[in-house]
Tab-separated table of C-alpha atoms in Angstrom:
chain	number	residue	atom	x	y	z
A	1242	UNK	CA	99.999	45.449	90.650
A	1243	UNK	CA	100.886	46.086	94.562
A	1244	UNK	CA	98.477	45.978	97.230
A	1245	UNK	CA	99.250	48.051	99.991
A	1246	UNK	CA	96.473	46.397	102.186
A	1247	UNK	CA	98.246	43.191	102.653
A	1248	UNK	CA	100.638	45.171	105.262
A	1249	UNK	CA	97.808	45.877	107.455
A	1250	UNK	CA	96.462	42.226	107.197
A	1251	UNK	CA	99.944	40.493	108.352
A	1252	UNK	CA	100.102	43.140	111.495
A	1253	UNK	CA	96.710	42.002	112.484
A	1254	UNK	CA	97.339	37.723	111.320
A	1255	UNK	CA	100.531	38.347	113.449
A	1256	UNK	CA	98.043	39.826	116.112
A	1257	UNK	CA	95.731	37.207	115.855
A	1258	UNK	CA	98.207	33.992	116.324
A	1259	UNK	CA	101.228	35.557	117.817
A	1260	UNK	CA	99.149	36.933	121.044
A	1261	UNK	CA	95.385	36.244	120.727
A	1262	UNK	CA	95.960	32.508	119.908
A	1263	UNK	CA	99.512	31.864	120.965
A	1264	UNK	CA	101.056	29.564	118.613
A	1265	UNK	CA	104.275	28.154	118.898
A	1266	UNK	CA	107.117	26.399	117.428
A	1267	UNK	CA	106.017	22.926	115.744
A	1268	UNK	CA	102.041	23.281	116.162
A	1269	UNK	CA	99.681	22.696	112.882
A	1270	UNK	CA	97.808	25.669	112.219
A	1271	UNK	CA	94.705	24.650	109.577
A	1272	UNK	CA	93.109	27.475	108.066
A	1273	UNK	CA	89.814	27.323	106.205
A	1274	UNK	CA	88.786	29.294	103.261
A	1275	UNK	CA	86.225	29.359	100.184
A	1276	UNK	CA	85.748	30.639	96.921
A	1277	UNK	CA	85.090	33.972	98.102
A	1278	UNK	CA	87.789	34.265	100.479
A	1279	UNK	CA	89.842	37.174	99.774
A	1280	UNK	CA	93.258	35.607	100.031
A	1281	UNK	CA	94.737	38.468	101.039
A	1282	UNK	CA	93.700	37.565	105.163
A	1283	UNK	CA	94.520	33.828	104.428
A	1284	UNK	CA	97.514	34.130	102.934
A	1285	UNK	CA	98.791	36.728	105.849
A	1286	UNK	CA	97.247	34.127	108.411
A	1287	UNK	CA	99.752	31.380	106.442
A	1288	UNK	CA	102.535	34.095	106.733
A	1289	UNK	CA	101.966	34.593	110.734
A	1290	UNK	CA	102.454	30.627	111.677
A	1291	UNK	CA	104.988	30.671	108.962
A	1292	UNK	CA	106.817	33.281	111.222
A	1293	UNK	CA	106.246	31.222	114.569
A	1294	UNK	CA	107.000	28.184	113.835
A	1295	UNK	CA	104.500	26.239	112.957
A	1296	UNK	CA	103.153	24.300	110.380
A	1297	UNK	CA	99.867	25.304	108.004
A	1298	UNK	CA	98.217	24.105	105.879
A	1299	UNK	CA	95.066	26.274	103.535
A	1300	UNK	CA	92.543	24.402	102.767
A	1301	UNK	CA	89.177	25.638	100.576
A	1302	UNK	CA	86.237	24.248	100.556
A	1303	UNK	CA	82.675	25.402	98.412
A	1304	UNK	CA	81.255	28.243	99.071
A	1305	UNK	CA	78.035	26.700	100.635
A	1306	UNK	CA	74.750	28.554	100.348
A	1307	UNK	CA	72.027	28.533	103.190
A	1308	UNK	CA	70.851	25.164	102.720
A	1309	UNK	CA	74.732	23.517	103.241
A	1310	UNK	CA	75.615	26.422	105.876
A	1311	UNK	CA	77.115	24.164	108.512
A	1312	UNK	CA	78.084	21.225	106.005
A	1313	UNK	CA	81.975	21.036	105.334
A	1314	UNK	CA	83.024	18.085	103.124
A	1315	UNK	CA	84.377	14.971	105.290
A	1316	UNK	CA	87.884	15.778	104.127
A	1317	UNK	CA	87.800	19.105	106.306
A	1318	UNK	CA	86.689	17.302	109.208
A	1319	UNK	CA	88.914	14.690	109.144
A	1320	UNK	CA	91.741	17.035	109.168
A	1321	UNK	CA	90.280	19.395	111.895
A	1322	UNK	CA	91.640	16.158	114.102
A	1323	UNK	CA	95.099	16.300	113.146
A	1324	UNK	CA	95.051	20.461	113.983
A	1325	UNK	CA	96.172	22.442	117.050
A	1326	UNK	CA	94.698	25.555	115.794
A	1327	UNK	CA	91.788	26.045	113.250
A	1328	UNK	CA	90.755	28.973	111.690
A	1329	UNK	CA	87.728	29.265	109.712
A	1330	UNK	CA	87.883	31.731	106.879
A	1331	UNK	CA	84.938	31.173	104.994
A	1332	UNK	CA	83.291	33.803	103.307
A	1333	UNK	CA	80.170	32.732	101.777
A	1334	UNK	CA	78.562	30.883	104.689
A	1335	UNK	CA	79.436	30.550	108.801
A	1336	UNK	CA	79.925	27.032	107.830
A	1337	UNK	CA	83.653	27.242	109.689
A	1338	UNK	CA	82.071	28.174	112.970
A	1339	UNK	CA	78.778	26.347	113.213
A	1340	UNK	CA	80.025	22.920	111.564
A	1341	UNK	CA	78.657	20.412	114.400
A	1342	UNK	CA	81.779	18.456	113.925
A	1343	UNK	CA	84.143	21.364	114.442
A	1344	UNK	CA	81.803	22.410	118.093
A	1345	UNK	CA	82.525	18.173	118.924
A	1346	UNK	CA	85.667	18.410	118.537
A	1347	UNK	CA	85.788	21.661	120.436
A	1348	UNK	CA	84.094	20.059	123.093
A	1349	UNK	CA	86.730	17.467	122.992
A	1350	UNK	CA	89.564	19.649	123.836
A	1351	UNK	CA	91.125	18.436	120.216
A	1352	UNK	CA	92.192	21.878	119.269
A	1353	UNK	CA	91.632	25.882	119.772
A	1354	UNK	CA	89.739	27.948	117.136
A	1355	UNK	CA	89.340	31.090	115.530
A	1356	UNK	CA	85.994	32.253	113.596
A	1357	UNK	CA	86.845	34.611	110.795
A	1358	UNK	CA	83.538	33.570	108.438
A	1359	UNK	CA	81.480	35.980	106.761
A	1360	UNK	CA	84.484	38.685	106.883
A	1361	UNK	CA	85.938	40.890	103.969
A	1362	UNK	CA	89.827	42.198	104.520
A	1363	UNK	CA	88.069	45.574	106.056
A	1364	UNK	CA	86.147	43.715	108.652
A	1365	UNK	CA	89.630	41.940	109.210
A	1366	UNK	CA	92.163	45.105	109.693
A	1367	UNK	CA	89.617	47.996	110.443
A	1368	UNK	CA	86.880	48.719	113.170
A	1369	UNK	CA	86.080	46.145	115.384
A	1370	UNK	CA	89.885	45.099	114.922
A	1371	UNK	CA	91.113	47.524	116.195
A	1372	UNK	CA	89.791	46.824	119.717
A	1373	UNK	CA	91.908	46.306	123.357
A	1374	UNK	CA	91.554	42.470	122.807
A	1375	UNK	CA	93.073	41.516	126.208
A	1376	UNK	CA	90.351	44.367	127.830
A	1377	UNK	CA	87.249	43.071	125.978
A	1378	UNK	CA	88.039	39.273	127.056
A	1379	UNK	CA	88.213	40.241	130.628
A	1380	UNK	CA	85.105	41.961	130.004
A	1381	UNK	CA	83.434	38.930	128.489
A	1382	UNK	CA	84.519	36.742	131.231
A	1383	UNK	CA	82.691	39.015	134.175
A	1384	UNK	CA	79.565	38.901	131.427
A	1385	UNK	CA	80.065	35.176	131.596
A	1386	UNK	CA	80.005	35.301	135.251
A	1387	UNK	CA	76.695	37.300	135.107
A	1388	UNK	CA	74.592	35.692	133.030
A	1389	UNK	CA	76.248	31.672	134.110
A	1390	UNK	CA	73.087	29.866	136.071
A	1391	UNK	CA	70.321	32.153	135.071
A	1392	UNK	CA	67.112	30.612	134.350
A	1393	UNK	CA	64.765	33.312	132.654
A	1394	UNK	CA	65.823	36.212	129.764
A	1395	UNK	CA	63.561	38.749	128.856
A	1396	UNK	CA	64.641	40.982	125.683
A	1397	UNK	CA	62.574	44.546	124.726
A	1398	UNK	CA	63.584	47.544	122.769
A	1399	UNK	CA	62.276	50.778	121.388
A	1400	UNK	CA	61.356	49.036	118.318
A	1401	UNK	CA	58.803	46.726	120.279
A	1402	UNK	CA	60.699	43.559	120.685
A	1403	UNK	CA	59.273	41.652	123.689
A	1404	UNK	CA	61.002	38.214	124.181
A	1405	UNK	CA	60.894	36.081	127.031
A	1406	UNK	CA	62.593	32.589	126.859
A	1407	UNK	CA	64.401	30.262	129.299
A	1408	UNK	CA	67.978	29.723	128.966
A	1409	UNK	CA	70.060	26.665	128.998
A	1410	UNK	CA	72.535	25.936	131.374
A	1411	UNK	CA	75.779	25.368	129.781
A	1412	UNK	CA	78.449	27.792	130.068
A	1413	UNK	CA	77.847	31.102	128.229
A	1414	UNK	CA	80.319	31.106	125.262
A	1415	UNK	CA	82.828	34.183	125.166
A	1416	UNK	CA	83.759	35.494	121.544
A	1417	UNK	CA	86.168	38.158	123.074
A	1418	UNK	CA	89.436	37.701	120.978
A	1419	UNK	CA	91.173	35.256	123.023
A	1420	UNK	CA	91.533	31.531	122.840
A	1421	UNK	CA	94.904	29.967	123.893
A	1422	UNK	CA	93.961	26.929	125.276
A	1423	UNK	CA	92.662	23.690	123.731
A	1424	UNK	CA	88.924	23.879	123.837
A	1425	UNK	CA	89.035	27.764	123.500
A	1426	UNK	CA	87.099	29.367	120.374
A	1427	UNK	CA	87.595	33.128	119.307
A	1428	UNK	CA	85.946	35.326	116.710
A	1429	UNK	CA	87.322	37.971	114.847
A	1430	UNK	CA	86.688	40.771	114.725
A	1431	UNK	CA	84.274	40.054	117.096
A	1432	UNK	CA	83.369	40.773	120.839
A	1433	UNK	CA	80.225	39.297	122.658
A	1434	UNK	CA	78.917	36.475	125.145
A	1435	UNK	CA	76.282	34.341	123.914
A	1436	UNK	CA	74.162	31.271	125.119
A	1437	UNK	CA	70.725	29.510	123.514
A	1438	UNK	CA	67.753	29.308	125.073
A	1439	UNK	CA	65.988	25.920	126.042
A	1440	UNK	CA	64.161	24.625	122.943
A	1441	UNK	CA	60.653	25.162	122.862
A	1442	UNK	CA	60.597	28.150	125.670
A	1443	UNK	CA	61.343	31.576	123.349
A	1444	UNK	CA	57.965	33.717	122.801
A	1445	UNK	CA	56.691	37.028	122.049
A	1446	UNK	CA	57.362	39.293	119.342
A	1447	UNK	CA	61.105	39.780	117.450
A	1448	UNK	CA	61.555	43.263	115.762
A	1449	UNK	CA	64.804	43.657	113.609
A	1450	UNK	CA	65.521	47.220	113.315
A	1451	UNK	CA	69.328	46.275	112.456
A	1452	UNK	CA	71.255	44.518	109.963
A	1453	UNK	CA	70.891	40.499	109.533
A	1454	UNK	CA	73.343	37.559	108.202
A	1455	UNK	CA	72.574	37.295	104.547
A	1456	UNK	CA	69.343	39.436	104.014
A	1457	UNK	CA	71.358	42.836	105.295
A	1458	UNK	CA	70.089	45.862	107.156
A	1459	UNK	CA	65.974	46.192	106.464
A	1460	UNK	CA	64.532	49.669	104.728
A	1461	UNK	CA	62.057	48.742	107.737
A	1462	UNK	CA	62.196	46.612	110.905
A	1463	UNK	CA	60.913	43.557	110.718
A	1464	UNK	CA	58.534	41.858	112.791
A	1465	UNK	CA	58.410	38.161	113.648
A	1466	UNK	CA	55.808	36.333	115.454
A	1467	UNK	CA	57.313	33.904	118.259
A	1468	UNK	CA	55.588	30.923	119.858
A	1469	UNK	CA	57.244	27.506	120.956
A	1470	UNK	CA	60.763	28.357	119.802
A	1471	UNK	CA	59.930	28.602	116.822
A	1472	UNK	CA	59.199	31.306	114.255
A	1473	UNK	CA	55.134	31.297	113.472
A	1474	UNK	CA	54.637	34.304	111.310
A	1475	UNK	CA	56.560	36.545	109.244
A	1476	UNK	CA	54.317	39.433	110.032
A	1477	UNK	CA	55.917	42.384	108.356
A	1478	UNK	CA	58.332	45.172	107.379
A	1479	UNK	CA	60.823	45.032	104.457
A	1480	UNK	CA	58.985	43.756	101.751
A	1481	UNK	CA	62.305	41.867	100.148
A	1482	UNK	CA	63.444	40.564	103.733
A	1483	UNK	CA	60.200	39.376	104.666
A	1484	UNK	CA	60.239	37.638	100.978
A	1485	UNK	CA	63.386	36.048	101.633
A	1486	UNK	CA	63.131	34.946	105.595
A	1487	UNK	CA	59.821	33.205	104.199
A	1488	UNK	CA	61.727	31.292	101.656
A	1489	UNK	CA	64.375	30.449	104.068
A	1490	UNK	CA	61.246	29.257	106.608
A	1491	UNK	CA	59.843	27.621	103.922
A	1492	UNK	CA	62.833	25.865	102.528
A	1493	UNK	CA	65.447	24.690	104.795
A	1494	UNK	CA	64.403	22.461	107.707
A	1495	UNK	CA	64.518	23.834	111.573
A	1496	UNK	CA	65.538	27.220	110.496
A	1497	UNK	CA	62.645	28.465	112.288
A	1498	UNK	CA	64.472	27.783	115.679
A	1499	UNK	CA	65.196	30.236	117.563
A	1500	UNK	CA	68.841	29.070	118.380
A	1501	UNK	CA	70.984	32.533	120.638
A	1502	UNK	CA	70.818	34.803	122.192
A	1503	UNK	CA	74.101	37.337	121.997
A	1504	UNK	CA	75.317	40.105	124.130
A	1505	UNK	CA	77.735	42.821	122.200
A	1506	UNK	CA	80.982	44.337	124.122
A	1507	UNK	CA	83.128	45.479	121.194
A	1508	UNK	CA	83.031	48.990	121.359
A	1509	UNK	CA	84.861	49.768	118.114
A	1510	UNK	CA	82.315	47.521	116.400
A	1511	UNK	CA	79.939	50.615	115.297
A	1512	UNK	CA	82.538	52.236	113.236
A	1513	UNK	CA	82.420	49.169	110.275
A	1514	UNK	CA	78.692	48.923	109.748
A	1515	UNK	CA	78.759	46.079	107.734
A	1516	UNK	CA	76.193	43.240	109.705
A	1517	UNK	CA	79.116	40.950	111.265
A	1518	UNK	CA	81.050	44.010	112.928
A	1519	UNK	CA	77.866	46.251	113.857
A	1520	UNK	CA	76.254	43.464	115.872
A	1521	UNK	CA	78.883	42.969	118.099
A	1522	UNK	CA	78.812	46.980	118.884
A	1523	UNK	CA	78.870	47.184	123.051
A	1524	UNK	CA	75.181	46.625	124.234
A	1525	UNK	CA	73.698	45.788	120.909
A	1526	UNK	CA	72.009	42.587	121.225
A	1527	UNK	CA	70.893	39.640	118.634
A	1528	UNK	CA	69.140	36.500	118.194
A	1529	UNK	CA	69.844	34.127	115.805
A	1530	UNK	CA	67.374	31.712	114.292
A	1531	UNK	CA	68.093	28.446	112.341
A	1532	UNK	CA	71.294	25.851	114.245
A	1533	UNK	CA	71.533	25.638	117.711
A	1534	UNK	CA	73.931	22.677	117.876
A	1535	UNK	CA	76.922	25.046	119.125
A	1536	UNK	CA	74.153	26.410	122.184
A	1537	UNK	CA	73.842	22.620	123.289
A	1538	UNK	CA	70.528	22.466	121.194
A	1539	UNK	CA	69.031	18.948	118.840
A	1540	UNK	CA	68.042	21.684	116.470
A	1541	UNK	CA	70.245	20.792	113.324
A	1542	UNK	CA	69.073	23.113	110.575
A	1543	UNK	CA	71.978	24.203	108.007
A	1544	UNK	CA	71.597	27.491	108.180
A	1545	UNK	CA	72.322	29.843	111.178
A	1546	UNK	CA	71.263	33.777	110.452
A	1547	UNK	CA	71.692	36.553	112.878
A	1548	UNK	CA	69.613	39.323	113.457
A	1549	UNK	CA	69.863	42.617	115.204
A	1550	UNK	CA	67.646	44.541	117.749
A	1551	UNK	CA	69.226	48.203	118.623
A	1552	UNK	CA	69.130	50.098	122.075
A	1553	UNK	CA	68.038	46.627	123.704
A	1554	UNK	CA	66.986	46.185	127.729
A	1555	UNK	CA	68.197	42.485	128.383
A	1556	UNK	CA	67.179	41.091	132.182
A	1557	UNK	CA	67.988	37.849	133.736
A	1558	UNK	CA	66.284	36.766	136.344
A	1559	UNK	CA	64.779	40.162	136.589
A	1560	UNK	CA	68.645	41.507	136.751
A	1561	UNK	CA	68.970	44.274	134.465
A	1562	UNK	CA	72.239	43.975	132.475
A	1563	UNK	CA	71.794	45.420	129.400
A	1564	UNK	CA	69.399	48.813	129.930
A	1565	UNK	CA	68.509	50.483	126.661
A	1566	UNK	CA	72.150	49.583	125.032
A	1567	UNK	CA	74.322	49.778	127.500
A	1568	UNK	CA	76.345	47.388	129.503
A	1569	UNK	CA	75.205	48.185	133.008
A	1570	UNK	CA	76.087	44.956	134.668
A	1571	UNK	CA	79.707	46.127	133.533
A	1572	UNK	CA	79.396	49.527	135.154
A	1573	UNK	CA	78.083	51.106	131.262
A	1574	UNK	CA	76.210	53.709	132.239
């Protein structure tokens, strides 16, 4: 039986290492994947270093559920040394982006990287793909500019979210589509700037009115209680997603951290709607709770969830740049 969808997948894997990522003649290109990988992206990810040159090898791993989120078995991290391009293709879990081995070796310079986790082939070729990658990295790097050195964030919307925490200073992390270099990190299809706060500052009140990593988009918001950096009360909304952020809270170690904070710029995000394309839609903001390893954090829970506030009004330092949704500091009015 024919697929017709695996055309659109090589244009955009061709996309992807060809200009995004650069790969050339001779480099080792590792790519990622689990059980629930749709091999249609992987094997048109194989195809594009194939077609430039370089070698690949595909590589699955378990799908990992929350409690082994950022575990990949030693074999995957040993070979993430030998690579000059990783991409993470995991479907069940974000374990290919927030591995702490993967952010060392990051850190390290050992290789450049591309986050495809949590993706199906529409997330891959449609929506957020579709965006002016070149554009949206220049646009993340001014962001970067913006928020690098500020001390205080405060976070409201509509929906009541009132968040204040101080942020660390390492260097905000761009997820705009680009990464060319060694030491660089992508996401796709992605779009945002992102940084954690210092551990132990984030308080106030967290409403979700948007979709979230694993639990999807609430029948109500939900509100979370905030105090030390930490989640304190689960205090309502969604009767299931209340349910299962409690067992998450209750179960698996740290994940009450509050670990990022993320800034959206991907305007073509909105027209997917699943939860990994919608919350990088331009001006939507989210915090994650759980890992904060990859934010320069000692929190080292194994599970890292996302969770979205819409029409958000983000200050630093008492800077507006994010004013009910949109970008201001980037001239969104």
């Amino acid at each position: 039986m024919s697929d017709n969808k695996i055309i659109e997948c090589m244009e955009r894997a061709d996309y992807i290492l060809g200009t995004l990522m650069a790969v050339k003649p001779g480099e080792e290109v590792l790519i990622v994947t689990d059980a629930q990988t749709d091999e249609r992206m992987s094997n048109a990810m194989a195809a594009a270093a194939l077609k430039l040159g370089a070698d690949y090898t595909v590589a699955m791993t378990p799908s990992r559920q929350q409690d082994k989120a950022t575990i990949f078995p030693k074999m995957i991290e040993k070979a993430m040394e030998g690579c000059d391009v990783f991409i993470g293709m995991t479907k069940a879990s974000g374990v290919a982006i927030y591995n702490n081995r993967l952010k060392e070796l990051l850190n390290e310079k050992v290789f450049r990287e591309c986050s495809i986790v949590l993706r199906d082939v529409e997330n891959f070729t449609q929506g957020g793909a579709l965006a002016d990658y070149e554009a949206l990295y220049e646009e993340g790097k001014k962001l970067q500019e913006i928020w690098r050195g500020k001390k205080m964030a405060h976070v409201t919307t509509p929906a009541g979210t009132d968040l204040h925490m101080e942020m660390n200073q390492m260097e905000p992390i761009i997820e705009c589509g680009v990464a060319k270099n060694p030491g660089d990190a992508m996401a796709w299809s992605d779009g945002e700037v992102s940084l954690g706060p210092v551990v132990g500052t984030t308080h106030g009140t967290l409403i979700m009115d948007g979709p979230m990593a694993y639990y999807g988009a609430p029948t109500e918001p939900v509100e979370l209680k905030i105090e030390g950096g930490k989640i304190v009360e689960v205090v309502g909304g969604d009767p299931k997603i209340c349910r299962q952020i409690q067992k998450t809270l209750d179960e698996i170690k740290d994940s009450d951290n509050i670990a990022e904070i993320g800034i959206g710029l991907n305007p073509m995000s909105m027209f997917n709607g699943d939860f990994e394309e919608e919350k990088k839609a331009r001006g939507t903001c989210h915090i994650a709770m759980g890992n904060g390893f990859y934010y320069g954090q000692p929190a080292m829970s194994t599970v890292h969830i996302d969770m979205v506030m819409y029409n958000p009004t983000v200050t630093f330092d008492g800077e507006v740049i994010v004013e009910h949704g949109k970008v201001v500091a980037l001239g969104d009015k």
